[in-house]
Each structure stands twice: as structure tokens, then as C-alpha cells.
Tab-separated table of C-alpha atoms and ligand atoms in Angstrom:
chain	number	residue	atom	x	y	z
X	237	UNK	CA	-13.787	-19.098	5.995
X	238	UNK	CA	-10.793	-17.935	4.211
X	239	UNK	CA	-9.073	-14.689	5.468
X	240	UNK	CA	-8.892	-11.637	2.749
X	241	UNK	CA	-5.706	-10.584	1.821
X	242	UNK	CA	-6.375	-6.377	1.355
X	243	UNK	CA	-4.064	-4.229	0.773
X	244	UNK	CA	-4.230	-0.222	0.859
X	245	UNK	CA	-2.395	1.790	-1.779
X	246	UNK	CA	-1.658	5.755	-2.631
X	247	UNK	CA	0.960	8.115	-3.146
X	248	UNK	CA	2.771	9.866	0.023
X	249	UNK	CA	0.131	11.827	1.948
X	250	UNK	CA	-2.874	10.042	0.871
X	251	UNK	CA	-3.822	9.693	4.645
X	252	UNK	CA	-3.566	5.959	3.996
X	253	UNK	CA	-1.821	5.504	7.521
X	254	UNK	CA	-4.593	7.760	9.151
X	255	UNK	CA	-7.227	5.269	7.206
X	256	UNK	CA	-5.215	2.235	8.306
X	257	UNK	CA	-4.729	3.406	12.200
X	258	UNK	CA	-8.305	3.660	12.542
X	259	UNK	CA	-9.196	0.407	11.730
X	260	UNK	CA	-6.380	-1.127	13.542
X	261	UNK	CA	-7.670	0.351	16.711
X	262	UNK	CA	-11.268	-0.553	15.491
X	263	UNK	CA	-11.238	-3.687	13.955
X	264	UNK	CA	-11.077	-6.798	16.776
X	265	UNK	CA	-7.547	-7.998	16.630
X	266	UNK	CA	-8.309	-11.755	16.842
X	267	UNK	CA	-10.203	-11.631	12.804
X	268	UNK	CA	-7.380	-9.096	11.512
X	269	UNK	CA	-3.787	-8.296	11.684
X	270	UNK	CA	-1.388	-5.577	10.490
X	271	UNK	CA	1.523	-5.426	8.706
X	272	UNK	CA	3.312	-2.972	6.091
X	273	UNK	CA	6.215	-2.589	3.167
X	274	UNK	CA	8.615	-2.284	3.413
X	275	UNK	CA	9.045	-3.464	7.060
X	276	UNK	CA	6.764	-6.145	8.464
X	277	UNK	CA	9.483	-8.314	9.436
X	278	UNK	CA	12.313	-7.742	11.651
X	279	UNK	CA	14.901	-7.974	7.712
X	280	UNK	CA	12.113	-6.162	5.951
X	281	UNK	CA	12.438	-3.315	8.921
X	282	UNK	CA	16.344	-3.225	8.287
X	283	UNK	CA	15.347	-3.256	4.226
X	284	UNK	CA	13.291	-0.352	4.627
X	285	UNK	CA	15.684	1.664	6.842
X	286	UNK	CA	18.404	1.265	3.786
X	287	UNK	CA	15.796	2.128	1.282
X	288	UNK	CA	14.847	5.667	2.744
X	289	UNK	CA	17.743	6.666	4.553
X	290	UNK	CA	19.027	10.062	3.480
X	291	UNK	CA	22.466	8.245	2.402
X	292	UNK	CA	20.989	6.132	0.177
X	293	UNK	CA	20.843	8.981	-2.263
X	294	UNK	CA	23.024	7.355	-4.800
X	295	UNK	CA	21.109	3.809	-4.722
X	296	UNK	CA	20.493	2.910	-8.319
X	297	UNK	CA	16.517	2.501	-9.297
X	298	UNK	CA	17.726	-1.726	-9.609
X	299	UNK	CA	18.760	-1.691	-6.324
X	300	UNK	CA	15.694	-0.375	-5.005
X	301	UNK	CA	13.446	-2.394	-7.217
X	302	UNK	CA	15.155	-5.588	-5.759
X	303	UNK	CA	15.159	-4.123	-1.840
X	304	UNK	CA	11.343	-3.788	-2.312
X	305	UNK	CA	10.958	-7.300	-3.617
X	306	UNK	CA	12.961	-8.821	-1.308
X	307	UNK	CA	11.259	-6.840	1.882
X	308	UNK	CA	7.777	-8.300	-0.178
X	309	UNK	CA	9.589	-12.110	-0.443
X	310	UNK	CA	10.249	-11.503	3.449
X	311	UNK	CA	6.641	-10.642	4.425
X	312	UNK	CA	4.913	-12.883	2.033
X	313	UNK	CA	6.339	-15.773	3.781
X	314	UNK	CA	6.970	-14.777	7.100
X	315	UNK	CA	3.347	-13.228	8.275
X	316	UNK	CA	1.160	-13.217	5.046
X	317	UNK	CA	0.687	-16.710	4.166
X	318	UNK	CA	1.052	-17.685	7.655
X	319	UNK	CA	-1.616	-15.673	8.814
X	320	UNK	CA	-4.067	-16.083	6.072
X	321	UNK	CA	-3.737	-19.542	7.034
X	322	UNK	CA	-5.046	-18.557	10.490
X	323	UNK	CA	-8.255	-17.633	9.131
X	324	UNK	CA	-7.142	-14.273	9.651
X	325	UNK	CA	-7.769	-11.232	7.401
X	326	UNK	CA	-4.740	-9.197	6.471
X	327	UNK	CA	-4.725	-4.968	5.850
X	328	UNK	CA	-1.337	-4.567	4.415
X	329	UNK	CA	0.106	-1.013	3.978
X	330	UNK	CA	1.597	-0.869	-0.018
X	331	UNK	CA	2.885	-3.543	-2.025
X	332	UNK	CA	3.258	-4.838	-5.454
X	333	UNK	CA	1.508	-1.721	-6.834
X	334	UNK	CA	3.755	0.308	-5.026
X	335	UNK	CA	6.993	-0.816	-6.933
X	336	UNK	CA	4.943	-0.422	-10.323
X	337	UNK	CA	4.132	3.152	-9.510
X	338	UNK	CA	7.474	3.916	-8.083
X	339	UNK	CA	10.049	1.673	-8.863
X	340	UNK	CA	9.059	1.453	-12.889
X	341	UNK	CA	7.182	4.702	-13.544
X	342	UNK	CA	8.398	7.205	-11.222
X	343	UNK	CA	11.795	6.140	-12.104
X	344	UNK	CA	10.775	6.233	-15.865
X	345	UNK	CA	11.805	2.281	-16.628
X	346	UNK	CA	9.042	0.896	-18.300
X	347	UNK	CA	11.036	-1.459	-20.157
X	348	UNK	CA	11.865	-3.532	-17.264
X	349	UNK	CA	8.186	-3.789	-16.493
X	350	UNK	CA	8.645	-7.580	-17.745
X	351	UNK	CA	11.358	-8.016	-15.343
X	352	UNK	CA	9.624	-6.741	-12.100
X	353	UNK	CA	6.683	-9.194	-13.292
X	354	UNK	CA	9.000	-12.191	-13.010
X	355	UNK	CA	10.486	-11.017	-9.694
X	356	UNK	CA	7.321	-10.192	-8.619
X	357	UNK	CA	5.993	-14.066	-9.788
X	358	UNK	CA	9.240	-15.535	-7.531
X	359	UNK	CA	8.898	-12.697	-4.482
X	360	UNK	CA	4.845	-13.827	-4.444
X	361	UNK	CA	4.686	-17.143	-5.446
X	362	UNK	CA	0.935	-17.131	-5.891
X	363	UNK	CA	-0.168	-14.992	-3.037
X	364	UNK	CA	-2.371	-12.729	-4.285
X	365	UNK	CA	-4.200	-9.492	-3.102
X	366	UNK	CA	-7.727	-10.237	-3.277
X	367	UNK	CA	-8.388	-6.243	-3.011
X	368	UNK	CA	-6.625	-3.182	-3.787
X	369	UNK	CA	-8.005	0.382	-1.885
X	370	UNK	CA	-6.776	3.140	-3.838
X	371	UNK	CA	-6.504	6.752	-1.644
X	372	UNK	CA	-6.685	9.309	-4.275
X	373	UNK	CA	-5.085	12.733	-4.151
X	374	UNK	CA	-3.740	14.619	-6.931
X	375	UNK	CA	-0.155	14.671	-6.515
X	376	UNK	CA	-0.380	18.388	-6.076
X	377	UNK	CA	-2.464	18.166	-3.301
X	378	UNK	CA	-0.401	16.290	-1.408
X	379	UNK	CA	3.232	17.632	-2.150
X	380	UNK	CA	0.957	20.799	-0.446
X	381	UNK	CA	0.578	18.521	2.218
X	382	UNK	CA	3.960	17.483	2.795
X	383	UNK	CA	5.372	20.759	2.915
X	384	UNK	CA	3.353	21.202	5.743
X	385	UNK	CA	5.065	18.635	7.473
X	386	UNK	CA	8.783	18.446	6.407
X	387	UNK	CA	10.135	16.718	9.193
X	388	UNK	CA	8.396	12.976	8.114
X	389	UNK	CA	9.524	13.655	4.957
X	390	UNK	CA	11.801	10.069	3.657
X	391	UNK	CA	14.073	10.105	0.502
X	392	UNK	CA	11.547	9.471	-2.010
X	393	UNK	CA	9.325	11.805	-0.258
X	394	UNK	CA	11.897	13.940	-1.772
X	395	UNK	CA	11.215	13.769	-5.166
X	396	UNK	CA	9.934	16.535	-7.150
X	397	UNK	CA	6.258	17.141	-8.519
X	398	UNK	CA	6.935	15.527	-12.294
X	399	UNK	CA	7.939	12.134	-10.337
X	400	UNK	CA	5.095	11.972	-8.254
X	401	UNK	CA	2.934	12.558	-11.314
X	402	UNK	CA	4.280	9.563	-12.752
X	403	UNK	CA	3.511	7.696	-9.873
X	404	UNK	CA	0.146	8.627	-9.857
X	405	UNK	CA	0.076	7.763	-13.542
X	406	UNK	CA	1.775	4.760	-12.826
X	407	UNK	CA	-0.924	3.738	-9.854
X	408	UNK	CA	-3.873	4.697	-12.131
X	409	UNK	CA	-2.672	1.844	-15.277
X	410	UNK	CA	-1.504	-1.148	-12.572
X	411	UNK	CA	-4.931	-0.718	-10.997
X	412	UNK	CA	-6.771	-1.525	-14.681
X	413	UNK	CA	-5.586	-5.284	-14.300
X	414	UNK	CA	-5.921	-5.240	-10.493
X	415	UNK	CA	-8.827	-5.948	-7.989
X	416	UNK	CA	-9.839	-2.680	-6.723
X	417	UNK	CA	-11.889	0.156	-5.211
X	418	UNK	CA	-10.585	3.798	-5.976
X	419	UNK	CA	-11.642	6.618	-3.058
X	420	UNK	CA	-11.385	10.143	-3.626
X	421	UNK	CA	-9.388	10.721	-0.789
X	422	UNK	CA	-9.158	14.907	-1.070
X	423	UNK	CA	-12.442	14.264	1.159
X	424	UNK	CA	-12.711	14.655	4.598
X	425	UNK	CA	-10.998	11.967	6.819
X	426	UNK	CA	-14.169	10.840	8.336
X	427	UNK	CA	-15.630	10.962	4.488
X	428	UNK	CA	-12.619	8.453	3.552
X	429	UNK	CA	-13.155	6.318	6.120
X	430	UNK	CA	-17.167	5.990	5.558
X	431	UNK	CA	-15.798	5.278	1.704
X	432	UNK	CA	-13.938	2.538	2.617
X	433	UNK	CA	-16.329	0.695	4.915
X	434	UNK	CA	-18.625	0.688	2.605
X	435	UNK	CA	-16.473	-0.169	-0.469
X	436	UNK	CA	-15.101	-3.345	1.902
X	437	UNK	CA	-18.892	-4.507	2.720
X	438	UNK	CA	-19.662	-4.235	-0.939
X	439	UNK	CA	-17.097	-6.108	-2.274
X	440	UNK	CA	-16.675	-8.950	0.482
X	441	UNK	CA	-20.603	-9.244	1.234
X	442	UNK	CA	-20.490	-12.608	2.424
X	443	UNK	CA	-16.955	-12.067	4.827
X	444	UNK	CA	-18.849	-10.300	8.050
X	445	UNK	CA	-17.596	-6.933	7.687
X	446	UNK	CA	-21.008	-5.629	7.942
X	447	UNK	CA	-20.731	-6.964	11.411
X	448	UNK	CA	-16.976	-6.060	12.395
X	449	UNK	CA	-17.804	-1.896	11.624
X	450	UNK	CA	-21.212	-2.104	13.417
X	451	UNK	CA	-19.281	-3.250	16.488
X	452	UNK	CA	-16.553	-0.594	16.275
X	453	UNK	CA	-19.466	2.209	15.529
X	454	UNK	CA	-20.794	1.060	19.012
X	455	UNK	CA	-17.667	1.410	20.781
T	560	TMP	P1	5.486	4.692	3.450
T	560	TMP	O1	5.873	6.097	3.726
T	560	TMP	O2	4.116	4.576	2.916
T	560	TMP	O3	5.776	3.737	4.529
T	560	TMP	O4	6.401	4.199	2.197
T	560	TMP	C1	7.740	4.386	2.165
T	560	TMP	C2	8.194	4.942	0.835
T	560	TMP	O5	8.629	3.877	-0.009
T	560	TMP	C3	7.148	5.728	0.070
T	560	TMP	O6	7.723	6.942	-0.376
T	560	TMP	C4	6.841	4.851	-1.119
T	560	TMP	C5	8.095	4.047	-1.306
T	560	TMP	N1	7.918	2.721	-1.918
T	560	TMP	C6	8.468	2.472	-3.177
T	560	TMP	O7	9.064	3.361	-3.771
T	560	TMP	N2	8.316	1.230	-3.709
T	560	TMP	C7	7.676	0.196	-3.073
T	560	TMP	O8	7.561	-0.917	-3.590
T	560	TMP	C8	7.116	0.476	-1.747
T	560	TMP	C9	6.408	-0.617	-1.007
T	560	TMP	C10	7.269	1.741	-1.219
């Protein structure tokens, strides 16, 4: 059977990577692998370290729409399709919706929405999410949880509450023409997680998953 290509999505502090570590250490290794964006690849890992290093401040929004292609070109070829063809399923940390909500309206560019689409058509070349999972927290809520945490704070981190609003705006209208499941993610981490295994049994019922998160409540 065809692997499921799924990828998880929110603003910074969603407690996406919490969601995502658990089911890496949870999930049997042999059905699933890993990967996230930027990074993933040994060039997307040097794209991503340009992208949110401190002294990238003066990096035009063009430049960083075209690094976060280019990291997705990278991944898409080098471990997505490649492991999809395994059979395998792939959890992929951000991606296309990420530049939308970023990229176009955080960085208020809406008119070059057109243009990211045709990027996006070369960086993907028909490799397609089949599922978006949407952690949502109201941008509020989690600046309040990054200033509790400074030091992981990257350069887009760094942006101030009316940009992440946008992004959230931004996440809210690319997820109307997208595959997806939205989880209230201002619950508790163990409520989040019980969201999201049973949004993925839902909406893959015939893929096993029933069976992968009874063996991981066992263990
Ligand atoms: P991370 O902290 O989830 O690894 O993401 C790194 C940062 O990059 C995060 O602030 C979101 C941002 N980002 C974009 O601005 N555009 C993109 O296309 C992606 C994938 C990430």
C-alpha cells in the first residue's frame, strides 16, 4: 500500500515538535520516517542555517521565499519521493503552507501569491501532501510562550505580534483549499496528542494506524 505523505503545520510554539517527537519515538521506524523544513537534507540544513541566522536580518522577503523553496526542491527529491516509494509513510515538520503563511502573508505580499504557486508547481513537481495537521494557538498565546523561553528563539521568531497574526491569518485561508484536520492545540499536550491519533485514524481508515497507536499505547 502506498505510504501517506502528512505533514504537520502551526505557528512558532504550537508544540508541533513536542507532537512530532512523540510519535517519532512511538511510531515503528520501519512504516514511518522523519524529516523537516527547512533542513532534511544535508543543503536544506545549510539553507535553513542562512535563513534564521541572526545576520540574516537584512535578507529581503524574495530571498527567503526562494531559500524555502529551494530547501522544499531539496527534500522533495532527495527523501520524500524516495521514501514514499518505499512504502513508507512520511510526518514532515512544515512545508508549502508554511511559506504561504510566512513568506506571503506575514511579509504582507499577497500579490506574488501567483508567483510562489508556480515555484511551488516546479519545487513539488506533483508531490502532494495527502494531509495537513493544523496545531492551533492564538498567536497571543504563544508569543506568551516564547517569552518564556527566549533562548530558542530564531529570527522570525523575532517578529512582533501583528506579523504573527498574519500568519495565523495566512494559515487559516491556505488550509480552505488544502487537505486537513485543525486541533485546538491551547489543550493539554496529552489532549493534542489524543486529537491527532484520532484525527489520523479517521481520515486514513484503511492505512493501519489503528494498529500502529495500539502498539505504542502498549509499550
Ligand atoms: P521551525 O522553528 O518550525 O523549525 O521553523 C523555522 C522557522 O522558519 C519558523 O519561524 C517558521 C519559518 N518558516 C518560514 O518562514 N517559511 C517556510 O516556508 C518554513 C518552512 C518555515
Amino acid at each position: 500500500m502506498a505510504g501517506r505523505f502528512i505533514v504537520f503545520e502551526g505557528g512558532d510554539c504550537s508544540g508541533k515538535d513536542t507532537q512530532i517527537d512523540w510519535l517519532r519515538d512511538n511510531l515503528p521506524a520501519d512504516k514511518f520516517t522523519f524529516t523537516k523544513e527547512p533542513g532534511g537534507t544535508a543543503i536544506g540544513q545549510r539553507i535553513r542555517d542562512l535563513l534564521l541566522a541572526d545576520s540574516s536580518n537584512n535578507m529581503f522577503s524574495e530571498t527567503e521565499l526562494l531559500l524555502f523553496s529551494a530547501s522544499r526542491a531539496q527534500l522533495v527529491r532527495e527523501i520524500i519521493r524516495p521514501e514514499l516509494a518505499k512504502e513508507k509513510h512520511l510526518i514532515v515538520n512544515r512545508f508549502f503552507l508554511s511559506t504561504l503563511a510566512y513568506q506571503i502573508y506575514g511579509r504582507e505580499k499577497l500579490e506574488q501569491l501567483p508567483l510562489l504557486e508556480k515555484i511551488t508547481s516546479l519545487a513539488l513537481d506533483g508531490t502532494f501532501p495527502d494531509l495537513y495537521i493544523f496545531i492551533d494557538v492564538p498567536p497571543e498565546v504563544a508569543l506568551r510562550r516564547l517569552s518564556d523561553r527566549p533562548d530558542e528563539k530564531n529570527r522570525l521568531d523575532k517578529e512582533d505580534l501583528t506579523f504573527h497574526q498574519r500568519v495565523h491569518q495566512g494559515y487559516l485561508e491556505g488550509l480552505k483549499n488544502l487537505p486537513h484536520i485543525k486541533i485546538d492545540g491551547t489543550k493539554s499536550v496529552e489532549e493534542v496528542r489524543e486529537d491527532i491519533i484520532n484525527g489520523l485514524i479517521k481520515f486514513f481508515p484503511d492505512d493501519g494506524f489503528e494498529h500502529f497507536f495500539k502498539i505504542a499505547e502498549v509499550n
